PDB file of C-alpha atoms in Angstrom:
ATOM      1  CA  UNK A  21     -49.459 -20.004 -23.037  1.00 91.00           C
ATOM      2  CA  UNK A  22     -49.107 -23.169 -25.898  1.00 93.00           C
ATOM      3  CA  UNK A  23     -52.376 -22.912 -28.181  1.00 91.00           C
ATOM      4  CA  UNK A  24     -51.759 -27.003 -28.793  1.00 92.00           C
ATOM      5  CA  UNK A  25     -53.726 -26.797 -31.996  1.00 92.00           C
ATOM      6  CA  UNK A  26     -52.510 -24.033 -33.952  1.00 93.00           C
ATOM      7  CA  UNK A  27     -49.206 -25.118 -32.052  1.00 93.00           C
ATOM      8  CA  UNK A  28     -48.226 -21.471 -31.172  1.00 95.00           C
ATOM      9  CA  UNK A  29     -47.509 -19.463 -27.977  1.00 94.00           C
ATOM     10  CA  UNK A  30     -50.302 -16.713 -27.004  1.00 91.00           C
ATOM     11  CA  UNK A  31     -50.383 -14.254 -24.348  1.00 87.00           C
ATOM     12  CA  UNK A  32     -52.822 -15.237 -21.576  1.00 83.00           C
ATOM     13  CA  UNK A  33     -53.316 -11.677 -19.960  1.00 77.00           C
ATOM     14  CA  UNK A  34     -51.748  -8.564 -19.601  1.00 76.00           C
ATOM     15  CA  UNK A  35     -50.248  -6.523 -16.628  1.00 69.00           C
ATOM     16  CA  UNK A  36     -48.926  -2.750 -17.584  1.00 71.00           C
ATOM     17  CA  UNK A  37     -48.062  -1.105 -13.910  1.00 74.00           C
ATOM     18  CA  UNK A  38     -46.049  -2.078 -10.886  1.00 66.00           C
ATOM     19  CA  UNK A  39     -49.636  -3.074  -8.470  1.00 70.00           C
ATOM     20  CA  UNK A  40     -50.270  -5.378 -10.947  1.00 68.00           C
ATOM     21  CA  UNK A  41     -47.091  -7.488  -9.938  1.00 70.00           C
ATOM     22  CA  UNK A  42     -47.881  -6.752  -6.344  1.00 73.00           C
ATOM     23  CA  UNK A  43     -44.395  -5.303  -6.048  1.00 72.00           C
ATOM     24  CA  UNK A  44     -43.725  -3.714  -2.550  1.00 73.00           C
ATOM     25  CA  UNK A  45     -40.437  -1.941  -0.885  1.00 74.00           C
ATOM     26  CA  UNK A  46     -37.966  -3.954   0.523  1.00 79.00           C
ATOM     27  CA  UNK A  47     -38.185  -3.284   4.710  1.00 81.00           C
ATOM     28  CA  UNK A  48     -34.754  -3.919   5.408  1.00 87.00           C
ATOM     29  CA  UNK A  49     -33.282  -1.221   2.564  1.00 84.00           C
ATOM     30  CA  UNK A  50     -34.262   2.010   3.348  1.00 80.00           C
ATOM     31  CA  UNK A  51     -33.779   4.525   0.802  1.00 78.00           C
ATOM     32  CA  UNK A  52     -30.061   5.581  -0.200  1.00 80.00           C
ATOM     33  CA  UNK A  53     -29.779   9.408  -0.352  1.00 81.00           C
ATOM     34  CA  UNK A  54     -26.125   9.634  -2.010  1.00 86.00           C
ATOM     35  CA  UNK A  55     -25.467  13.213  -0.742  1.00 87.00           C
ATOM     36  CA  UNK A  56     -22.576  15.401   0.708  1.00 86.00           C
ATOM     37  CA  UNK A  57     -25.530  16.119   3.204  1.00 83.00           C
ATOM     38  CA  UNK A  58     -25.786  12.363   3.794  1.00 80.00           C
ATOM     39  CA  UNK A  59     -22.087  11.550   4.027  1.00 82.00           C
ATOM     40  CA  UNK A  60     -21.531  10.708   0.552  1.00 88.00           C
ATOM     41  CA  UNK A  61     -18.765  12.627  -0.849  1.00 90.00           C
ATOM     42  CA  UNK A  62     -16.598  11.271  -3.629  1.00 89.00           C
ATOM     43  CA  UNK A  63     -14.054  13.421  -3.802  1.00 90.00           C
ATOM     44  CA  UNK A  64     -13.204  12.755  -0.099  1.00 89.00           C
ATOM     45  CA  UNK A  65     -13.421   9.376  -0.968  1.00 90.00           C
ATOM     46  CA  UNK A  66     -11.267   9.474  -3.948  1.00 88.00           C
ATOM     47  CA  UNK A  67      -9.011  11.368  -1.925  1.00 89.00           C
ATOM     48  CA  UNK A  68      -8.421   8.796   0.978  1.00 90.00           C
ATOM     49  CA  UNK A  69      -8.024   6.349  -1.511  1.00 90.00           C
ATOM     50  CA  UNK A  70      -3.608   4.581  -1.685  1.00 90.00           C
ATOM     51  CA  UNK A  71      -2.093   5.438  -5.096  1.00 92.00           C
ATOM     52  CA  UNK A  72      -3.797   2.379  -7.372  1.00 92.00           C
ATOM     53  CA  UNK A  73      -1.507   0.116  -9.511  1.00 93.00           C
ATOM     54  CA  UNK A  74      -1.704   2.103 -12.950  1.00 94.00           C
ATOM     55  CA  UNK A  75      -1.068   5.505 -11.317  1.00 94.00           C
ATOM     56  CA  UNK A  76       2.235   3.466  -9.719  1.00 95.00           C
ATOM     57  CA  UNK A  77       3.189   2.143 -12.946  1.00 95.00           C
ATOM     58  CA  UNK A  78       3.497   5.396 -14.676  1.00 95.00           C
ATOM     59  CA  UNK A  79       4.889   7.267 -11.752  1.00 95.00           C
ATOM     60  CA  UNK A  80       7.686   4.524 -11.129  1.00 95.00           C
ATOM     61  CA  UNK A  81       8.550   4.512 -14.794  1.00 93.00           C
ATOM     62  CA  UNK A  82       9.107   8.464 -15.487  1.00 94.00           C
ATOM     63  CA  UNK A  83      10.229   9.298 -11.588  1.00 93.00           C
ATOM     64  CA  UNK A  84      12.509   6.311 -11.561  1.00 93.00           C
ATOM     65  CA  UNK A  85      13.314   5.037 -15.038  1.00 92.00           C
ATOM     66  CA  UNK A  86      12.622   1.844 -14.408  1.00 93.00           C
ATOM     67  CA  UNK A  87      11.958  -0.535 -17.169  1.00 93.00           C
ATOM     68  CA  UNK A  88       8.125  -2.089 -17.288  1.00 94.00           C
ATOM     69  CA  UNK A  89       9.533  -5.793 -15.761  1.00 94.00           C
ATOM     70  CA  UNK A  90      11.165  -3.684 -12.887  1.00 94.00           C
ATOM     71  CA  UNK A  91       8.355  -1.598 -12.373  1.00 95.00           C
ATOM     72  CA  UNK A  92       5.723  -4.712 -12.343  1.00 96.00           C
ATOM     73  CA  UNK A  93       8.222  -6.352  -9.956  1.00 95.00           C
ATOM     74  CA  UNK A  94       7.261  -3.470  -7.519  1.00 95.00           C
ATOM     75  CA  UNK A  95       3.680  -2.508  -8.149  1.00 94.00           C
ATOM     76  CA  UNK A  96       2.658  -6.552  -7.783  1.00 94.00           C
ATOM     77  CA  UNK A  97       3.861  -5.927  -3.557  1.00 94.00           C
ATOM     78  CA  UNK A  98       3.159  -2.543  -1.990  1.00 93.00           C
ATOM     79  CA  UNK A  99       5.755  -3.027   1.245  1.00 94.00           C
ATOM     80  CA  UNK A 100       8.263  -3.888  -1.381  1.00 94.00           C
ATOM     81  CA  UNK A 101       7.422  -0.880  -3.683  1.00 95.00           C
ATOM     82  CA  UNK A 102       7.302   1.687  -0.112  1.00 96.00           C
ATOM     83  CA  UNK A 103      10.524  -0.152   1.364  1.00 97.00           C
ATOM     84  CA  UNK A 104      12.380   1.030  -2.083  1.00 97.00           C
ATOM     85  CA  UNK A 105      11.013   4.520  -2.179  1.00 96.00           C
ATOM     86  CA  UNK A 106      12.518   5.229   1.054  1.00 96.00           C
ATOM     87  CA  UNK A 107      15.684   3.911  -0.082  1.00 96.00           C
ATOM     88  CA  UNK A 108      15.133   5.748  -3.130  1.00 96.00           C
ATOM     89  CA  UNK A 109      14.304   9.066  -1.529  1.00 95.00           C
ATOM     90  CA  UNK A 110      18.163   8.843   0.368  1.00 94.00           C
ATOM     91  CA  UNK A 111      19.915   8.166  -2.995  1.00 94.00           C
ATOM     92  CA  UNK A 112      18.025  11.169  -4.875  1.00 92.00           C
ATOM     93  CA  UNK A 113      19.452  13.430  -2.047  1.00 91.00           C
ATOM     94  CA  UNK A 114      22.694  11.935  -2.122  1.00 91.00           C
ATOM     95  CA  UNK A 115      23.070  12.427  -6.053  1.00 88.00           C
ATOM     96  CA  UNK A 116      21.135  16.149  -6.277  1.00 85.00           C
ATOM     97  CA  UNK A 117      24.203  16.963  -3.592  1.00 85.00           C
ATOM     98  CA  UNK A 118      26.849  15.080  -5.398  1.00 78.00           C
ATOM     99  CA  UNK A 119      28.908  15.303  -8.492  1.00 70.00           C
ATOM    100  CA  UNK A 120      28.876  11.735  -9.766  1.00 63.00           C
ATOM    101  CA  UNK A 121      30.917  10.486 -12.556  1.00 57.00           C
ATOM    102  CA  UNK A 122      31.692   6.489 -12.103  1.00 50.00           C
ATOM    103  CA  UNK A 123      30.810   6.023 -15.543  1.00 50.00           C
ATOM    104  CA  UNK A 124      28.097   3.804 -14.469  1.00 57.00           C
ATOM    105  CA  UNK A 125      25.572   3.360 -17.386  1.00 53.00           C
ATOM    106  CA  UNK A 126      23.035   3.238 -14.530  1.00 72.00           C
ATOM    107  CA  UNK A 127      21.239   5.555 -12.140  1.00 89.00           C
ATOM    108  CA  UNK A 128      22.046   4.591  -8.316  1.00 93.00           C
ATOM    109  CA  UNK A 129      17.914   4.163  -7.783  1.00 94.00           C
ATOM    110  CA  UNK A 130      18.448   1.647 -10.861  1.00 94.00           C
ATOM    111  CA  UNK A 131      21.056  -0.172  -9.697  1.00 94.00           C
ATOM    112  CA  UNK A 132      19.348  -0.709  -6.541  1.00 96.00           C
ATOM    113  CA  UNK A 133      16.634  -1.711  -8.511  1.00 96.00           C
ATOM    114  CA  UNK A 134      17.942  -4.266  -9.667  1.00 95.00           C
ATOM    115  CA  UNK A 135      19.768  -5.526  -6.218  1.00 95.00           C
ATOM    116  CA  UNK A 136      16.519  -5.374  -4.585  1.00 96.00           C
ATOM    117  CA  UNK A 137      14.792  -7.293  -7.231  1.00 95.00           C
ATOM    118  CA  UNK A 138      17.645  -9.822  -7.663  1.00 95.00           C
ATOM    119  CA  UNK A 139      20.182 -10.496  -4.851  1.00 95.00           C
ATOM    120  CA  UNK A 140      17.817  -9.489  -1.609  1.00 96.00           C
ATOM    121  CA  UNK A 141      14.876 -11.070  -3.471  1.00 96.00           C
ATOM    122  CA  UNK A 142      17.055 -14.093  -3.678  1.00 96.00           C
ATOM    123  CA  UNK A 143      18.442 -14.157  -0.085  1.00 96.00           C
ATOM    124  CA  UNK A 144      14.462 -13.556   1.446  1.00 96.00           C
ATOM    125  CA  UNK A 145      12.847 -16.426  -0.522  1.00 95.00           C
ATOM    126  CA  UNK A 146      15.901 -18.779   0.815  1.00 95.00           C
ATOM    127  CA  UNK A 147      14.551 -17.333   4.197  1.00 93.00           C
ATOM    128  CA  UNK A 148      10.465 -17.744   3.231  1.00 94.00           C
ATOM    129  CA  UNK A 149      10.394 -14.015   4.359  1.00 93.00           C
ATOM    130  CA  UNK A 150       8.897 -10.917   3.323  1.00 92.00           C
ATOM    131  CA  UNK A 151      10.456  -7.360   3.224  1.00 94.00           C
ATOM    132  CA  UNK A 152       8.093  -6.608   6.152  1.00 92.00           C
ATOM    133  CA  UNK A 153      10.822  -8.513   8.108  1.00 91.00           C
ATOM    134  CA  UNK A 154      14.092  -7.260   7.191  1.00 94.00           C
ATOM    135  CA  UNK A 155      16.907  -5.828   9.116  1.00 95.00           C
ATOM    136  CA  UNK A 156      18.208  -4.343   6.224  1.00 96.00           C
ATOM    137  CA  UNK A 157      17.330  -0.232   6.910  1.00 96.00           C
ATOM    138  CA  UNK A 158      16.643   1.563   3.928  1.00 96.00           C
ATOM    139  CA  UNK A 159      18.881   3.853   4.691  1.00 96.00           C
ATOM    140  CA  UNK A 160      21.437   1.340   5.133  1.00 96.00           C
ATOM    141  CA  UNK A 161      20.634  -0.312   1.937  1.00 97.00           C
ATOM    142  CA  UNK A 162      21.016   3.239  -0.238  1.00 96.00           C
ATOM    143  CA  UNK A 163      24.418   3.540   1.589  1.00 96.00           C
ATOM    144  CA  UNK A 164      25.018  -0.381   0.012  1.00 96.00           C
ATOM    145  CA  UNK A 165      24.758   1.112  -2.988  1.00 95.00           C
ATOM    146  CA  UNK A 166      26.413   4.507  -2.767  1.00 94.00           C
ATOM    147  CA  UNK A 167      29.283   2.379  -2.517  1.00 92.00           C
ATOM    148  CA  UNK A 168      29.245   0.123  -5.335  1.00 91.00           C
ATOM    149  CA  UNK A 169      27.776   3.448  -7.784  1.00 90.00           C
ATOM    150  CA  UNK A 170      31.344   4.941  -6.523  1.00 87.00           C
ATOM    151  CA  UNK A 171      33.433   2.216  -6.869  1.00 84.00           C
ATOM    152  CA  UNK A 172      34.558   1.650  -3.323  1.00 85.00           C
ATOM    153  CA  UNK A 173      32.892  -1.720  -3.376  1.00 87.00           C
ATOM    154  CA  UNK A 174      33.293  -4.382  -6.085  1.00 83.00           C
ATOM    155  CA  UNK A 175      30.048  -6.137  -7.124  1.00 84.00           C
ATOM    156  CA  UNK A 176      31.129  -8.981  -5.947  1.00 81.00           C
ATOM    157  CA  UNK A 177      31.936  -8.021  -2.738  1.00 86.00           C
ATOM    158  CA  UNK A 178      28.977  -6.182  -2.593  1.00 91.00           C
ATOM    159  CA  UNK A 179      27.393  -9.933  -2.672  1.00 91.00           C
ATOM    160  CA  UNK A 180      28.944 -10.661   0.660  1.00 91.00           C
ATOM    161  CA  UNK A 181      28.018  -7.489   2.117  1.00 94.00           C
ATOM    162  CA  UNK A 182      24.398  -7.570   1.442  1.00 95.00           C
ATOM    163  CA  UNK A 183      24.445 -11.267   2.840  1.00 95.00           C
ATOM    164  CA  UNK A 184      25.875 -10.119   6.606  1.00 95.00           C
ATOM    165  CA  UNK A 185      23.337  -6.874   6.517  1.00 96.00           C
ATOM    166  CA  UNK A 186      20.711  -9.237   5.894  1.00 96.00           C
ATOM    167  CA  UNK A 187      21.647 -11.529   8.919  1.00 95.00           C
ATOM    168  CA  UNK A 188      22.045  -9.009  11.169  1.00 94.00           C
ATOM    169  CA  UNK A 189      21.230  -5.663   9.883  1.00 94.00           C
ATOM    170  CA  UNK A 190      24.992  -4.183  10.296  1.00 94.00           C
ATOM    171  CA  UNK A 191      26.121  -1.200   8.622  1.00 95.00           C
ATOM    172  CA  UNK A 192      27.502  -1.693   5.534  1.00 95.00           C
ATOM    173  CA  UNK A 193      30.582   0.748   5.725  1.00 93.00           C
ATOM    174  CA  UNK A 194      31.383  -1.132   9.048  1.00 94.00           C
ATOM    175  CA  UNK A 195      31.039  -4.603   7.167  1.00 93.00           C
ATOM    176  CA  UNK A 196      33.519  -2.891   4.574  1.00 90.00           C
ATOM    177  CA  UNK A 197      35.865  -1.415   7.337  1.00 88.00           C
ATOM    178  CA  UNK A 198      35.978  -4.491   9.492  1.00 89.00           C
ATOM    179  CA  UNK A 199      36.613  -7.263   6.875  1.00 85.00           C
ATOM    180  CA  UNK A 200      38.996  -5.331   4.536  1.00 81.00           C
ATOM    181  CA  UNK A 201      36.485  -4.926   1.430  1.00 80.00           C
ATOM    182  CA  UNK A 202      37.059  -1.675   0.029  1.00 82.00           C
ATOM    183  CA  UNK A 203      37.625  -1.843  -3.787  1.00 78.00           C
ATOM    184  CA  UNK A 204      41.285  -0.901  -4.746  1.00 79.00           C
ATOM    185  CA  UNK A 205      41.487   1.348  -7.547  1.00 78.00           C
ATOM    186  CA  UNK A 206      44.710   2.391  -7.641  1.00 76.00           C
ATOM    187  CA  UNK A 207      46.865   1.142 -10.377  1.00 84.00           C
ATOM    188  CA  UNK A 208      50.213   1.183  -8.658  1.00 84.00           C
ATOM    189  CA  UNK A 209      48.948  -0.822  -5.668  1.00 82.00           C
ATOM    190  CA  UNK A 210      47.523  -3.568  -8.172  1.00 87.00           C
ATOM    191  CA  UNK A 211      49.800  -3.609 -10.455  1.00 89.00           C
ATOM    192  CA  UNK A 212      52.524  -6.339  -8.418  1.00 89.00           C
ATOM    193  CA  UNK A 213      49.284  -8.258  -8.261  1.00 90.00           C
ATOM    194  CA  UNK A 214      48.590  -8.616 -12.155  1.00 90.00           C
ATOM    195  CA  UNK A 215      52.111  -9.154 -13.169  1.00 92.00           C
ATOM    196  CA  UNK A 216      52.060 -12.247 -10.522  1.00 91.00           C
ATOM    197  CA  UNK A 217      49.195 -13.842 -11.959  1.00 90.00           C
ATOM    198  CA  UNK A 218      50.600 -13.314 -15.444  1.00 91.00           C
ATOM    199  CA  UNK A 219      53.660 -15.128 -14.625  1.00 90.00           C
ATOM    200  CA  UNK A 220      51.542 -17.777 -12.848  1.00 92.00           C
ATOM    201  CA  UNK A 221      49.416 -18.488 -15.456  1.00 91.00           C
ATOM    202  CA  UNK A 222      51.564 -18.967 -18.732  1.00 89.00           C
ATOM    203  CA  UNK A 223      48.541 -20.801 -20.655  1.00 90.00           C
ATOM    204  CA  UNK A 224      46.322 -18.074 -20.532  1.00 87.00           C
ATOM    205  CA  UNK A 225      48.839 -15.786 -21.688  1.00 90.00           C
ATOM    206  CA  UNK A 226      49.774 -17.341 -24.482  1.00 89.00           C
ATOM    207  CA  UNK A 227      46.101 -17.981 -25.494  1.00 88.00           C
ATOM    208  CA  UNK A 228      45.245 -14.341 -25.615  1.00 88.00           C
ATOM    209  CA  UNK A 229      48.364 -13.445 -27.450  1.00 87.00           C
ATOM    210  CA  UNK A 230      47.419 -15.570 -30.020  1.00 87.00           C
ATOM    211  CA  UNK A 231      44.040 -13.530 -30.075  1.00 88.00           C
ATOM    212  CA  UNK A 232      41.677 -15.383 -27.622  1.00 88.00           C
ATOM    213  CA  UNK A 233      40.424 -12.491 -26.096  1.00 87.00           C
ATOM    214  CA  UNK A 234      38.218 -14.081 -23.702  1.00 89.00           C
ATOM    215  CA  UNK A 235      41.184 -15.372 -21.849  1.00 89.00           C
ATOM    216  CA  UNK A 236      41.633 -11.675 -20.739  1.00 91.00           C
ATOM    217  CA  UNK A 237      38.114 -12.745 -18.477  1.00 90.00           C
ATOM    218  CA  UNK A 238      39.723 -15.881 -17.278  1.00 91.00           C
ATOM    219  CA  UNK A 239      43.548 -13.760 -15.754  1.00 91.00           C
ATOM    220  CA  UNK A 240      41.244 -11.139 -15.004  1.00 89.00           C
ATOM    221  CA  UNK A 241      38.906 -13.282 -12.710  1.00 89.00           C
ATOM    222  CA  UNK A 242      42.549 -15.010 -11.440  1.00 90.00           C
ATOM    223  CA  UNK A 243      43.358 -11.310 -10.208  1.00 89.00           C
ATOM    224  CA  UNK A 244      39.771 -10.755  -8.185  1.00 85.00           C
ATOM    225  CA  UNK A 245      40.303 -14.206  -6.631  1.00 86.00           C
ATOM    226  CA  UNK A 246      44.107 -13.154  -5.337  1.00 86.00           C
ATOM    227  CA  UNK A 247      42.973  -9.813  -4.019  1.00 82.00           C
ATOM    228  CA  UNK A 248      39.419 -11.458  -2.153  1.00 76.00           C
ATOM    229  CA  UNK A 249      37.396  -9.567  -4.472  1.00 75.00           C
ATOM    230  CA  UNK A 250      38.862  -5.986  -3.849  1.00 78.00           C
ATOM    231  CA  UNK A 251      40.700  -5.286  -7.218  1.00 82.00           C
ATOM    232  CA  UNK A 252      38.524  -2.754  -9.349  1.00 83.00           C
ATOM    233  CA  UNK A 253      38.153  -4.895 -12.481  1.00 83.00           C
ATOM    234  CA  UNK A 254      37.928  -2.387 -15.074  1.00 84.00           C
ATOM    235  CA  UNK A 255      42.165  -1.009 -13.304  1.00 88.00           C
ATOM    236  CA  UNK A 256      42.736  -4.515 -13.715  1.00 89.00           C
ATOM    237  CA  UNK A 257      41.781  -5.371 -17.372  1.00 88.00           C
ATOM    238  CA  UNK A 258      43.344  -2.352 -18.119  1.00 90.00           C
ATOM    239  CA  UNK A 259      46.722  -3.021 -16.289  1.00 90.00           C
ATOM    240  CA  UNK A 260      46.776  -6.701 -17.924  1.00 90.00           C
ATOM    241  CA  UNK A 261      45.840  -5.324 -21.756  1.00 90.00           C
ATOM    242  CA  UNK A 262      49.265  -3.253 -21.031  1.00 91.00           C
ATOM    243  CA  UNK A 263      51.364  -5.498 -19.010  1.00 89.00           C
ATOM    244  CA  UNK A 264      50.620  -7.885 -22.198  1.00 88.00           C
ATOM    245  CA  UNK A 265      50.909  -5.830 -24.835  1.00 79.00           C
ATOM    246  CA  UNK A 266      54.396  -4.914 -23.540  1.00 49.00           C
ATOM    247  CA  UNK A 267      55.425  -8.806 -22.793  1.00 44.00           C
TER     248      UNK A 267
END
């Protein structure tokens, strides 16, 4: 209470136990027995529970060797993150049974990473869909990649590829097959090609013997646009760094 005329607060009486308060148990909460007898049992719980986010994180990052912004990219949507395990899961057989040396500087499940999080991200928000309605198979998707990892696909092609399995969930080798799309590789076969577009394009030339190098780009992309795409760029800068050293 106020005591006005000392102008101080006072206590006006006292009360030490429960009764006093008139407290009484609630009738609609019975008592809570948190027992294995009772059907309380944590670990079960705990062991029902889906993988949380942090567990994902860490496990994506040493399984896969993703980098943090990939592995966020999957954690923040679990039918994304399962969709690429399964992929993942086919191109970790393929490579434990294979001999691989593409000199890729990345892992096949990272370079599907990075497809999945760039070009088929890309073609389902044009679509306002989720991964929960692709056609694209995992399995189908891991054999996408098998073939650009081994070179019998060019990136770019690999572009158009991904764009017809995503319409209509076709197999990527018969996308290849039927439309002519398999990378070339081979030197001899390209070389006609590269000495046409250096006699078509004297500019260029001439620009990267006087020691533009980044003209090499420009002949080189000249070279992918005469064979559709199925030149292996690294054959074909190195046939045009010879054919041009030579001229």
């Amino acid at each position: 209470g106020w005591d006005d005329i000392n102008e101080i607060t006072i206590s006006q009486r006292l009360k030490e136990s429960a009764h006093d308060y008139r407290y009484f148990p609630e009738p609609d909460l019975p008592p809570l027995h948190l027992t294995k007898e009772e059907g309380f049992d944590i670990e079960a719980m705990r062991s029902a529970l889906p993988e949380l986010p942090s567990a994902k994180r860490t496990r994506f990052s040493k399984q896969y060797g993703l980098s943090e912004k990939m592995t966020e990219f999957f954690v923040a949507d679990k039918h994304f993150a399962d969709y690429f395990e399964k992929a993942a899961s086919e191109l970790l057989e393929w490579v434990s049974n294979s001999n691989l040396e593409t000199g890729r500087p990345s892992t096949p499940v990272q370079l599907m990473a990075n497809y999945m999080s760039s070009d088929l991200q890309a073609l389902l928000i044009a679509k306002d869909a989720s991964i929960k309605d692709i056609r694209i198979t995992p399995e189908n998707l891991a054999e996408l990649v098998k073939m650009i990892h081994t070179n019998e696909l060019s990136s770019r092609a690999a572009k158009d590829v991904l764009a017809r399995m995503f319409a209509d969930g076709s197999d990527p080798s018969d996308i290849v097959r039927d439309q002519g799309l398999s990378q070339v590789s081979d030197a001899g076969a390209l070389e006609e090609v590269v000495k046409k577009i250096i006699q078509e394009n004297k500019k260029p030339v001439e620009d990267y013997k006087a020691g533009k190098e980044a003209t090499l780009q420009v002949l080189v992309g000249k070279v992918m646009k005469e064979t559709k795409g199925a030149a292996n760029p690294e054959v074909v800068r190195e046939l045009l760094t010879g054919l041009l050293g030579g001229v």
